[in-house]
Short mmCIF file of C-alpha atoms in Angstrom, two decimals:
data_model
loop_
_atom_site.label_atom_id
_atom_site.label_comp_id
_atom_site.label_asym_id
_atom_site.label_seq_id
_atom_site.Cartn_x
_atom_site.Cartn_y
_atom_site.Cartn_z
CA GLN K 375 26.20 -28.13 11.02
CA VAL K 376 23.54 -25.91 9.50
CA GLN K 377 22.60 -24.61 6.49
CA LEU K 378 20.56 -21.50 5.61
CA VAL K 379 18.61 -20.36 2.76
CA GLU K 380 16.59 -17.22 2.44
CA SER K 381 13.70 -16.62 -0.12
CA GLY K 382 10.47 -14.66 -0.77
CA GLY K 383 12.43 -11.47 -0.96
CA GLY K 384 11.60 -8.95 -4.07
CA LEU K 385 10.21 -5.74 -5.12
CA VAL K 386 7.05 -4.19 -3.24
CA GLN K 387 5.47 -0.66 -2.30
CA PRO K 388 5.38 1.34 0.91
CA GLY K 389 2.72 0.04 3.00
CA ASP K 390 2.57 -3.56 1.33
CA SER K 391 3.40 -6.60 3.15
CA LEU K 392 5.95 -9.46 2.59
CA ARG K 393 6.78 -12.57 4.20
CA VAL K 394 10.42 -13.94 3.87
CA SER K 395 11.49 -17.40 4.94
CA CYS K 396 14.49 -19.59 5.88
CA ALA K 397 14.65 -22.96 5.25
CA ALA K 398 17.25 -24.31 7.58
CA SER K 399 18.39 -27.92 6.96
CA GLY K 400 20.49 -29.84 10.08
CA ARG K 401 19.07 -31.61 13.55
CA ALA K 402 19.84 -28.91 15.24
CA PHE K 403 17.29 -26.60 13.66
CA SER K 404 15.08 -26.97 16.60
CA THR K 405 17.61 -26.43 19.09
CA TYR K 406 18.86 -22.98 18.23
CA SER K 407 17.75 -19.50 18.36
CA MET K 408 16.96 -17.71 14.77
CA GLY K 409 17.61 -14.53 14.17
CA TRP K 410 17.04 -11.68 10.95
CA PHE K 411 19.26 -9.85 9.93
CA ARG K 412 19.66 -7.13 7.56
CA GLN K 413 22.18 -4.22 5.75
CA ALA K 414 21.55 -1.53 3.50
CA PRO K 415 23.74 -0.08 1.11
CA GLY K 416 26.07 1.74 2.36
CA LYS K 417 25.73 0.82 6.01
CA GLU K 418 26.49 -1.87 7.94
CA ARG K 419 24.45 -4.77 9.10
CA GLU K 420 21.75 -4.38 11.84
CA PHE K 421 19.38 -6.84 14.07
CA VAL K 422 16.09 -7.10 13.08
CA GLY K 423 14.32 -9.67 15.26
CA SER K 424 15.25 -12.83 16.88
CA LEU K 425 12.75 -15.79 18.09
CA SER K 426 14.47 -18.24 20.56
CA ALA K 427 14.07 -21.71 20.08
CA ASN K 428 11.23 -22.58 21.45
CA GLY K 429 9.48 -20.25 20.01
CA ARG K 430 7.80 -18.63 23.09
CA PHE K 431 10.53 -15.40 23.31
CA THR K 432 11.10 -12.88 20.81
CA SER K 433 13.06 -9.54 20.49
CA TYR K 434 12.77 -7.06 17.91
CA ALA K 435 14.71 -3.87 16.75
CA ASP K 436 12.76 -0.37 17.62
CA ALA K 437 12.29 0.01 14.13
CA VAL K 438 10.67 -3.02 13.17
CA GLN K 439 8.76 -3.13 16.64
CA GLY K 440 4.87 -4.17 15.88
CA ARG K 441 5.49 -4.49 11.45
CA PHE K 442 7.47 -7.54 12.01
CA THR K 443 6.76 -10.98 12.99
CA ILE K 444 9.12 -13.86 13.62
CA SER K 445 8.10 -17.26 13.75
CA ARG K 446 9.02 -20.59 13.41
CA ASP K 447 7.73 -23.92 12.27
CA ASN K 448 10.58 -26.73 13.67
CA ALA K 449 8.22 -29.71 11.89
CA LYS K 450 9.65 -27.67 8.82
CA ASN K 451 12.92 -26.46 9.46
CA THR K 452 11.71 -22.73 9.01
CA VAL K 453 11.67 -19.80 10.36
CA TYR K 454 9.41 -16.84 8.71
CA LEU K 455 9.62 -13.14 8.88
CA GLN K 456 6.43 -11.35 8.46
CA MET K 457 7.09 -7.55 7.53
CA VAL K 458 3.91 -5.53 6.94
CA SER K 459 3.59 -1.57 6.55
CA LEU K 460 6.35 -1.53 4.63
CA LYS K 461 8.53 1.60 4.71
CA PHE K 462 11.62 2.58 2.08
CA GLU K 463 13.94 2.43 4.88
CA ASP K 464 13.19 -1.03 5.12
CA THR K 465 15.41 -2.02 2.25
CA ALA K 466 17.86 -3.95 2.30
CA VAL K 467 19.14 -7.43 1.92
CA TYR K 468 17.78 -10.14 4.58
CA TYR K 469 19.88 -12.58 6.13
CA CYS K 470 18.66 -14.97 8.54
CA ALA K 471 21.36 -16.58 10.93
CA ALA K 472 20.73 -19.55 13.68
CA GLY K 473 22.82 -20.52 16.99
CA PRO K 474 22.25 -21.17 20.20
CA ILE K 475 22.24 -17.58 21.98
CA CYS K 476 21.92 -16.32 18.04
CA GLY K 477 20.50 -12.94 18.92
CA SER K 478 20.73 -8.70 18.95
CA ARG K 479 24.50 -9.20 19.83
CA GLY K 480 25.02 -11.21 16.94
CA LYS K 481 26.53 -14.37 18.20
CA CYS K 482 24.97 -16.28 15.58
CA ASP K 483 26.72 -19.41 14.45
CA TYR K 484 25.26 -19.53 10.71
CA TRP K 485 24.06 -17.22 8.17
CA GLY K 486 22.19 -17.50 5.28
CA GLN K 487 23.22 -15.83 1.80
CA GLY K 488 20.57 -13.21 1.82
CA THR K 489 17.26 -11.91 0.32
CA GLN K 490 16.73 -8.90 -1.38
CA VAL K 491 14.16 -6.63 0.02
CA THR K 492 13.30 -3.56 -2.08
CA VAL K 493 10.49 -0.95 -0.79
CA SER K 494 10.29 1.86 -3.75
CA SER K 495 7.39 3.57 -5.08
#
């Protein structure tokens, strides 16, 4: 079992940066791919990005490519989503997820409760 807890969300202005974190419990964290997803009001949940277990391979949605970066610290059982140049349309609840093949197709076994990111002037 892996439990995921996101933190670091908040209210920011367009163009600002923000880093959200996802702390994981469980010994298997270092063996799991990690994904970030988001869900805006009235919309379906969508893939943001993913990072392989060894941290060498990343994948990002076109909407965030070049602005968002996922990293992980296996020693701290934590994965990060660094967001820069935030836009109004980045407003959403951000979820982290984990699993052996967690990525753009979902197939993530564990999910956090989400953290709200609001971009507003």
